[in-house]
C-alpha cells in the first residue's frame, strides 16, 4: 500500500524508461544483458529499476550474473509426442549454445493463471518460447510482456504472419493434404477424418488440408469425427466409424488417435487394410511397430524445437532479426495400414 491507502500498480518497463530518460527498448536491452548499452546508461536504468521495484527480485539477480543465458519454455503439455519432441529440440540446441532451459507448465487456460505463469517466466530473465497448440498456449502468447524476446511455436497460420510475430511452425495443412491424396489414390471413394482439437480456430490446418484434397478430387466430404489427443478418443471414434460399412479409409489427426482407431476396428472385426485403410499423423516412435505398421506423415518436431531456439538465440545475441517461418516439409511414410479398398 502507498501512503494514500491505495494499492500501487506494478511498475512497467515504460515507467522504468521514463524514470531513466531512455527508450523502453534500451531498458529491455539492459534487462537482457546486451553489450551495446553504454555503462552510464546501464547504471541509470538499474537505478530506476531499484527505485521503482520493477521485477526487482528476479531482474537484479539476472543482472548480477551478467547476461542471462537461459530460456523458459511455456507449454500446457510435456507428455504428448509433439510437445515432448519440441522440448527435446529446444534443450538440445540450448545445450549446444551453453544456455539453460526451464519449463513452465500452463495448468489452466484461465486468463489470470496464464498471465501469472507468463510473468514468472519473464522474471527468470533471458527469453521465452511458447508452445501454442492449445488455448492456454495461445493465451500465453498474447500475454508476453512488451520488450521480452520470445518465439511462438504455433499451428500452421491461415496466412503468412507479419514480421512482428516471431513464430515457427510445420506445414500441417500440406501434410494432411498429402495423406488424404495418398488414400484417395488407392481407390477409396472418400476419406473419413478423426480430428484433434484446435487451439487457435474452429477448424485446424490439418482439417483444412484434408478438405482441400477431397474437394480437388471431387470426393464426398464426410462429417469429421471429433477426437481428443490420445488413444481413448481414437478408440471411441473408431467404434463409431466401424459401424458404417461404407467407411473404407480413415485419416487420424495424430498417431495416438490412430492407435485407438486400429484397436476399435480390430474389435469390430474389420481388418486393416483389408476392409479399412488407416493413416496417422506425426510418425511417433511406436507407429512403425504396430500391427499393421502405420502409414503416417512425418513431422520434424525436434527440428521445430531447434529452430525455435535458434530464432530466439539470434534475437538474444542481436545477431539477426526474428522473422516468422515454417520449418521443414512433411514427409509421407507409407506402411502396411493403407491399401486398396475391398473389391
Short mmCIF file of C-alpha atoms in Angstrom, two decimals:
data_model
loop_
_atom_site.label_atom_id
_atom_site.label_comp_id
_atom_site.label_asym_id
_atom_site.label_seq_id
_atom_site.Cartn_x
_atom_site.Cartn_y
_atom_site.Cartn_z
CA UNK A 1 0.00 0.00 0.00
CA UNK A 2 1.18 3.57 -0.61
CA UNK A 3 0.78 6.49 1.80
CA UNK A 4 -2.64 7.41 0.39
CA UNK A 5 -4.01 3.98 1.22
CA UNK A 6 -4.48 2.96 -2.43
CA UNK A 7 -2.87 -0.13 -3.90
CA UNK A 8 0.12 0.78 -6.08
CA UNK A 9 0.18 -0.58 -9.62
CA UNK A 10 3.31 -2.59 -10.53
CA UNK A 11 5.93 -0.56 -12.37
CA UNK A 12 6.09 -1.28 -16.09
CA UNK A 13 9.04 -1.27 -18.46
CA UNK A 14 7.82 2.08 -19.78
CA UNK A 15 7.81 3.50 -16.24
CA UNK A 16 11.45 2.50 -15.89
CA UNK A 17 12.26 4.03 -19.27
CA UNK A 18 10.60 7.33 -18.30
CA UNK A 19 12.43 7.45 -14.96
CA UNK A 20 15.79 6.74 -16.60
CA UNK A 21 15.19 9.04 -19.57
CA UNK A 22 15.69 6.29 -22.16
CA UNK A 23 13.55 4.26 -24.56
CA UNK A 24 11.81 1.11 -23.37
CA UNK A 25 13.90 -0.81 -25.93
CA UNK A 26 17.02 0.33 -24.05
CA UNK A 27 15.53 -0.91 -20.78
CA UNK A 28 14.87 -4.25 -22.46
CA UNK A 29 18.49 -4.45 -23.60
CA UNK A 30 19.71 -3.74 -20.09
CA UNK A 31 17.39 -6.38 -18.60
CA UNK A 32 18.64 -8.96 -21.10
CA UNK A 33 22.31 -8.02 -20.62
CA UNK A 34 23.03 -6.85 -24.16
CA UNK A 35 26.54 -5.37 -24.51
CA UNK A 36 25.50 -2.50 -26.79
CA UNK A 37 24.35 -0.27 -23.89
CA UNK A 38 26.79 2.35 -22.51
CA UNK A 39 27.81 1.77 -18.90
CA UNK A 40 26.44 5.14 -17.75
CA UNK A 41 23.07 4.36 -19.34
CA UNK A 42 23.07 0.88 -17.83
CA UNK A 43 23.69 2.30 -14.36
CA UNK A 44 20.90 4.83 -14.80
CA UNK A 45 18.44 2.11 -15.84
CA UNK A 46 19.49 -0.13 -12.94
CA UNK A 47 18.96 2.74 -10.53
CA UNK A 48 15.45 3.29 -11.93
CA UNK A 49 14.71 -0.44 -11.59
CA UNK A 50 15.83 -0.27 -7.95
CA UNK A 51 13.80 2.85 -7.26
CA UNK A 52 10.59 1.59 -8.87
CA UNK A 53 10.91 -2.02 -7.78
CA UNK A 54 10.42 -3.21 -11.34
CA UNK A 55 10.61 -7.02 -11.06
CA UNK A 56 13.34 -6.24 -8.57
CA UNK A 57 14.00 -9.64 -7.09
CA UNK A 58 14.39 -11.60 -10.33
CA UNK A 59 15.77 -8.84 -12.51
CA UNK A 60 18.52 -7.88 -10.07
CA UNK A 61 19.64 -11.48 -9.75
CA UNK A 62 19.78 -11.92 -13.53
CA UNK A 63 21.68 -8.67 -13.99
CA UNK A 64 24.09 -9.52 -11.20
CA UNK A 65 25.07 -12.67 -13.11
CA UNK A 66 25.59 -10.65 -16.30
CA UNK A 67 23.71 -11.64 -19.43
CA UNK A 68 21.12 -14.28 -18.62
CA UNK A 69 21.98 -17.38 -20.67
CA UNK A 70 18.62 -19.00 -20.12
CA UNK A 71 15.33 -19.59 -21.88
CA UNK A 72 12.00 -20.72 -20.49
CA UNK A 73 9.57 -22.90 -22.46
CA UNK A 74 5.89 -22.45 -21.63
CA UNK A 75 3.68 -25.41 -22.52
CA UNK A 76 0.37 -26.92 -21.48
CA UNK A 77 1.68 -30.46 -22.00
CA UNK A 78 5.01 -32.23 -21.56
CA UNK A 79 3.96 -35.80 -22.43
CA UNK A 80 2.31 -35.92 -25.87
CA UNK A 81 4.73 -36.73 -28.67
CA UNK A 82 4.75 -33.39 -30.48
CA UNK A 83 5.11 -31.28 -27.34
CA UNK A 84 7.79 -33.53 -25.81
CA UNK A 85 9.78 -33.61 -29.06
CA UNK A 86 9.73 -29.82 -29.33
CA UNK A 87 11.05 -29.60 -25.77
CA UNK A 88 13.78 -32.07 -26.70
CA UNK A 89 14.81 -29.97 -29.69
CA UNK A 90 14.91 -26.76 -27.63
CA UNK A 91 17.04 -28.44 -24.95
CA UNK A 92 19.49 -29.92 -27.47
CA UNK A 93 20.02 -26.60 -29.24
CA UNK A 94 20.24 -24.64 -25.99
CA UNK A 95 22.77 -27.03 -24.50
CA UNK A 96 24.96 -26.67 -27.59
CA UNK A 97 24.84 -22.87 -27.13
CA UNK A 98 25.56 -23.17 -23.36
CA UNK A 99 22.09 -21.90 -22.41
CA UNK A 100 19.97 -23.42 -19.68
CA UNK A 101 16.31 -24.31 -20.22
CA UNK A 102 13.44 -24.03 -17.77
CA UNK A 103 9.92 -25.34 -18.32
CA UNK A 104 6.77 -23.58 -17.13
CA UNK A 105 3.60 -25.68 -17.29
CA UNK A 106 0.33 -23.92 -18.15
CA UNK A 107 -2.02 -25.90 -15.93
CA UNK A 108 -5.09 -23.89 -16.92
CA UNK A 109 -6.31 -21.73 -19.79
CA UNK A 110 -7.74 -19.25 -17.27
CA UNK A 111 -6.57 -15.78 -18.27
CA UNK A 112 -5.27 -14.81 -14.81
CA UNK A 113 -3.48 -18.15 -14.33
CA UNK A 114 -1.82 -17.89 -17.73
CA UNK A 115 -0.75 -14.28 -17.11
CA UNK A 116 0.79 -15.26 -13.77
CA UNK A 117 2.77 -18.10 -15.36
CA UNK A 118 4.00 -15.83 -18.16
CA UNK A 119 5.12 -13.25 -15.61
CA UNK A 120 7.00 -15.91 -13.61
CA UNK A 121 8.78 -16.97 -16.80
CA UNK A 122 9.59 -13.35 -17.68
CA UNK A 123 11.01 -12.80 -14.20
CA UNK A 124 13.55 -15.54 -14.82
CA UNK A 125 15.30 -13.33 -17.39
CA UNK A 126 16.56 -14.45 -20.80
CA UNK A 127 13.98 -15.31 -23.45
CA UNK A 128 10.73 -17.21 -23.79
CA UNK A 129 9.46 -19.96 -26.10
CA UNK A 130 5.70 -20.61 -26.06
CA UNK A 131 4.21 -23.84 -27.47
CA UNK A 132 0.82 -22.54 -28.61
CA UNK A 133 -1.05 -25.62 -29.84
CA UNK A 134 -3.92 -25.18 -27.38
CA UNK A 135 -5.99 -22.38 -25.76
CA UNK A 136 -3.60 -21.97 -22.82
CA UNK A 137 -0.60 -21.61 -25.14
CA UNK A 138 -2.40 -19.13 -27.38
CA UNK A 139 -3.30 -17.02 -24.33
CA UNK A 140 0.30 -17.17 -23.16
CA UNK A 141 1.50 -15.78 -26.50
CA UNK A 142 -0.89 -12.86 -26.12
CA UNK A 143 0.32 -12.18 -22.57
CA UNK A 144 4.07 -11.90 -23.28
CA UNK A 145 5.26 -8.51 -21.92
CA UNK A 146 6.47 -5.86 -24.35
CA UNK A 147 10.23 -5.92 -24.81
CA UNK A 148 10.71 -9.56 -23.80
CA UNK A 149 12.36 -11.63 -26.57
CA UNK A 150 10.15 -14.61 -27.40
CA UNK A 151 9.27 -17.15 -30.09
CA UNK A 152 5.94 -18.93 -30.55
CA UNK A 153 5.63 -22.49 -31.83
CA UNK A 154 2.21 -22.37 -33.48
CA UNK A 155 -0.26 -24.25 -35.64
CA UNK A 156 0.05 -23.55 -39.35
CA UNK A 157 -1.17 -19.93 -39.77
CA UNK A 158 -4.08 -19.24 -42.10
CA UNK A 159 -1.83 -16.69 -43.87
CA UNK A 160 1.82 -15.67 -43.66
CA UNK A 161 2.25 -13.69 -40.42
CA UNK A 162 3.88 -10.28 -40.27
CA UNK A 163 7.46 -9.84 -39.10
CA UNK A 164 6.36 -8.70 -35.64
CA UNK A 165 5.02 -12.20 -34.96
CA UNK A 166 8.07 -14.35 -34.21
CA UNK A 167 6.54 -17.74 -34.95
CA UNK A 168 7.73 -21.11 -36.26
CA UNK A 169 5.50 -23.95 -37.45
CA UNK A 170 5.30 -27.11 -39.52
CA UNK A 171 3.06 -27.24 -42.59
CA UNK A 172 0.21 -29.33 -41.16
CA UNK A 173 -2.11 -28.35 -43.99
CA UNK A 174 0.21 -29.76 -46.66
CA UNK A 175 0.80 -32.90 -44.58
CA UNK A 176 -2.93 -33.69 -44.24
CA UNK A 177 -3.41 -32.90 -47.92
CA UNK A 178 -0.73 -35.40 -48.97
CA UNK A 179 -2.01 -38.16 -46.65
CA UNK A 180 -5.56 -37.75 -47.97
CA UNK A 181 -4.38 -37.75 -51.59
CA UNK A 182 -2.47 -40.98 -50.91
CA UNK A 183 -5.59 -42.74 -49.59
CA UNK A 184 -7.70 -41.46 -52.49
CA UNK A 185 -5.07 -42.62 -54.99
CA UNK A 186 -5.53 -46.19 -53.73
CA UNK A 187 -9.12 -46.11 -54.98
CA UNK A 188 -11.12 -45.11 -51.90
CA UNK A 189 -14.22 -43.07 -52.75
CA UNK A 190 -13.60 -40.75 -49.80
CA UNK A 191 -11.57 -40.46 -46.59
CA UNK A 192 -13.10 -40.06 -43.16
CA UNK A 193 -11.28 -37.89 -40.63
CA UNK A 194 -10.80 -38.17 -36.86
CA UNK A 195 -9.75 -34.68 -35.76
CA UNK A 196 -7.56 -33.49 -32.92
CA UNK A 197 -8.66 -30.32 -31.07
CA UNK A 198 -7.53 -26.98 -32.48
CA UNK A 199 -6.19 -24.42 -30.08
CA UNK A 200 -6.49 -21.40 -32.33
CA UNK A 201 -9.60 -21.65 -34.51
CA UNK A 202 -12.67 -23.81 -35.11
CA UNK A 203 -11.00 -25.68 -37.98
CA UNK A 204 -7.39 -26.79 -37.71
CA UNK A 205 -4.88 -26.69 -40.57
CA UNK A 206 -4.96 -30.50 -40.66
CA UNK A 207 -8.71 -30.46 -41.20
CA UNK A 208 -8.24 -27.82 -43.90
CA UNK A 209 -5.69 -29.92 -45.79
CA UNK A 210 -7.97 -32.98 -45.65
CA UNK A 211 -10.89 -30.96 -47.02
CA UNK A 212 -8.80 -29.44 -49.79
CA UNK A 213 -7.71 -32.87 -51.07
CA UNK A 214 -11.30 -34.16 -51.05
CA UNK A 215 -12.55 -31.08 -52.88
CA UNK A 216 -9.90 -31.30 -55.60
CA UNK A 217 -10.73 -34.97 -56.15
CA UNK A 218 -14.46 -34.33 -56.25
CA UNK A 219 -14.87 -36.79 -53.36
CA UNK A 220 -17.69 -36.61 -50.79
CA UNK A 221 -16.78 -34.77 -47.58
CA UNK A 222 -17.90 -36.77 -44.53
CA UNK A 223 -18.51 -35.02 -41.22
CA UNK A 224 -15.24 -35.07 -39.22
CA UNK A 225 -15.37 -37.12 -36.04
CA UNK A 226 -14.01 -35.04 -33.17
CA UNK A 227 -11.36 -36.96 -31.25
CA UNK A 228 -9.05 -35.90 -28.43
CA UNK A 229 -5.26 -36.12 -28.21
CA UNK A 230 -4.99 -39.72 -27.02
CA UNK A 231 -5.84 -43.34 -27.95
CA UNK A 232 -9.06 -43.29 -25.91
CA UNK A 233 -10.55 -40.65 -28.18
CA UNK A 234 -9.43 -42.62 -31.23
CA UNK A 235 -10.99 -45.80 -29.88
CA UNK A 236 -14.37 -44.12 -29.36
CA UNK A 237 -14.22 -42.56 -32.84
CA UNK A 238 -13.15 -45.86 -34.37
CA UNK A 239 -16.09 -47.72 -32.85
CA UNK A 240 -18.44 -45.13 -34.35
CA UNK A 241 -16.88 -45.35 -37.81
CA UNK A 242 -16.62 -49.16 -37.74
CA UNK A 243 -20.43 -49.42 -37.63
CA UNK A 244 -20.67 -47.82 -41.10
CA UNK A 245 -19.81 -50.40 -43.80
CA UNK A 246 -19.19 -47.61 -46.33
CA UNK A 247 -16.13 -46.42 -44.36
CA UNK A 248 -13.02 -47.75 -46.11
CA UNK A 249 -10.38 -45.09 -45.31
CA UNK A 250 -9.70 -43.09 -42.15
CA UNK A 251 -7.17 -40.30 -41.60
CA UNK A 252 -6.39 -39.59 -37.95
CA UNK A 253 -5.21 -36.24 -36.57
CA UNK A 254 -2.28 -37.90 -34.78
CA UNK A 255 -0.77 -41.36 -34.33
CA UNK A 256 -2.22 -41.82 -30.83
CA UNK A 257 -5.72 -41.42 -32.27
CA UNK A 258 -4.79 -43.91 -35.00
CA UNK A 259 -3.71 -46.41 -32.34
CA UNK A 260 -7.19 -46.25 -30.78
CA UNK A 261 -8.88 -46.48 -34.19
CA UNK A 262 -6.89 -49.61 -35.08
CA UNK A 263 -7.97 -51.26 -31.84
CA UNK A 264 -11.62 -50.36 -32.42
CA UNK A 265 -11.57 -51.75 -35.97
CA UNK A 266 -9.99 -54.97 -34.69
CA UNK A 267 -12.73 -55.32 -32.07
CA UNK A 268 -15.38 -54.73 -34.73
CA UNK A 269 -13.92 -57.45 -36.97
CA UNK A 270 -12.92 -55.06 -39.74
CA UNK A 271 -9.38 -55.94 -40.86
CA UNK A 272 -6.81 -53.28 -41.70
CA UNK A 273 -6.03 -52.74 -44.54
CA UNK A 274 -8.27 -55.50 -45.96
CA UNK A 275 -11.51 -53.61 -45.29
CA UNK A 276 -10.37 -50.25 -43.94
CA UNK A 277 -7.18 -48.25 -44.52
CA UNK A 278 -5.87 -46.09 -41.68
CA UNK A 279 -3.31 -43.26 -41.77
CA UNK A 280 -1.94 -41.27 -38.86
CA UNK A 281 -0.05 -38.06 -38.33
CA UNK A 282 3.34 -37.20 -36.73
CA UNK A 283 5.26 -40.53 -37.15
CA UNK A 284 5.57 -41.14 -33.42
CA UNK A 285 8.14 -43.83 -32.49
CA UNK A 286 5.54 -46.58 -31.96
CA UNK A 287 3.99 -46.12 -35.41
CA UNK A 288 6.45 -48.38 -37.23
CA UNK A 289 5.94 -51.23 -34.73
CA UNK A 290 2.15 -51.53 -34.66
CA UNK A 291 0.42 -54.47 -36.34
CA UNK A 292 -0.11 -53.46 -39.07
CA UNK A 293 2.59 -50.80 -39.12
CA UNK A 294 1.05 -47.36 -39.53
CA UNK A 295 1.07 -45.20 -42.65
CA UNK A 296 1.58 -41.68 -41.34
CA UNK A 297 3.00 -38.23 -42.06
CA UNK A 298 6.38 -37.46 -40.51
CA UNK A 299 6.75 -34.02 -38.94
CA UNK A 300 10.11 -32.93 -37.55
CA UNK A 301 9.04 -31.68 -34.10
CA UNK A 302 12.57 -31.95 -32.70
CA UNK A 303 13.82 -29.81 -35.57
CA UNK A 304 11.00 -27.39 -34.84
CA UNK A 305 12.26 -27.03 -31.26
CA UNK A 306 15.81 -26.44 -32.50
CA UNK A 307 14.55 -23.81 -34.94
CA UNK A 308 12.59 -22.04 -32.21
CA UNK A 309 15.67 -21.80 -30.03
CA UNK A 310 17.86 -20.68 -32.95
CA UNK A 311 15.45 -17.86 -33.71
CA UNK A 312 15.32 -16.76 -30.08
CA UNK A 313 19.09 -17.12 -29.66
CA UNK A 314 19.66 -14.82 -32.63
CA UNK A 315 17.47 -12.17 -31.01
CA UNK A 316 19.12 -12.53 -27.59
CA UNK A 317 22.56 -12.22 -29.15
CA UNK A 318 21.40 -9.43 -31.51
CA UNK A 319 22.86 -11.31 -34.46
CA UNK A 320 19.69 -11.46 -36.58
CA UNK A 321 16.11 -10.18 -36.62
CA UNK A 322 13.28 -12.50 -35.64
CA UNK A 323 11.10 -13.38 -38.63
CA UNK A 324 8.28 -15.94 -38.87
CA UNK A 325 8.88 -19.04 -40.98
CA UNK A 326 7.80 -22.66 -41.47
CA UNK A 327 10.25 -25.43 -40.59
CA UNK A 328 10.88 -28.47 -42.84
CA UNK A 329 8.45 -30.09 -45.26
CA UNK A 330 6.25 -33.00 -44.12
CA UNK A 331 7.12 -36.49 -45.38
CA UNK A 332 4.53 -39.16 -46.15
CA UNK A 333 5.64 -42.54 -44.74
CA UNK A 334 3.73 -45.41 -46.42
CA UNK A 335 3.49 -48.60 -44.36
CA UNK A 336 1.15 -51.58 -44.02
CA UNK A 337 -2.03 -49.92 -42.75
CA UNK A 338 -3.05 -48.42 -46.10
CA UNK A 339 -4.13 -50.36 -49.16
CA UNK A 340 -6.77 -50.64 -51.85
CA UNK A 341 -10.43 -50.78 -50.80
CA UNK A 342 -12.25 -54.11 -50.88
CA UNK A 343 -13.43 -55.10 -54.35
#
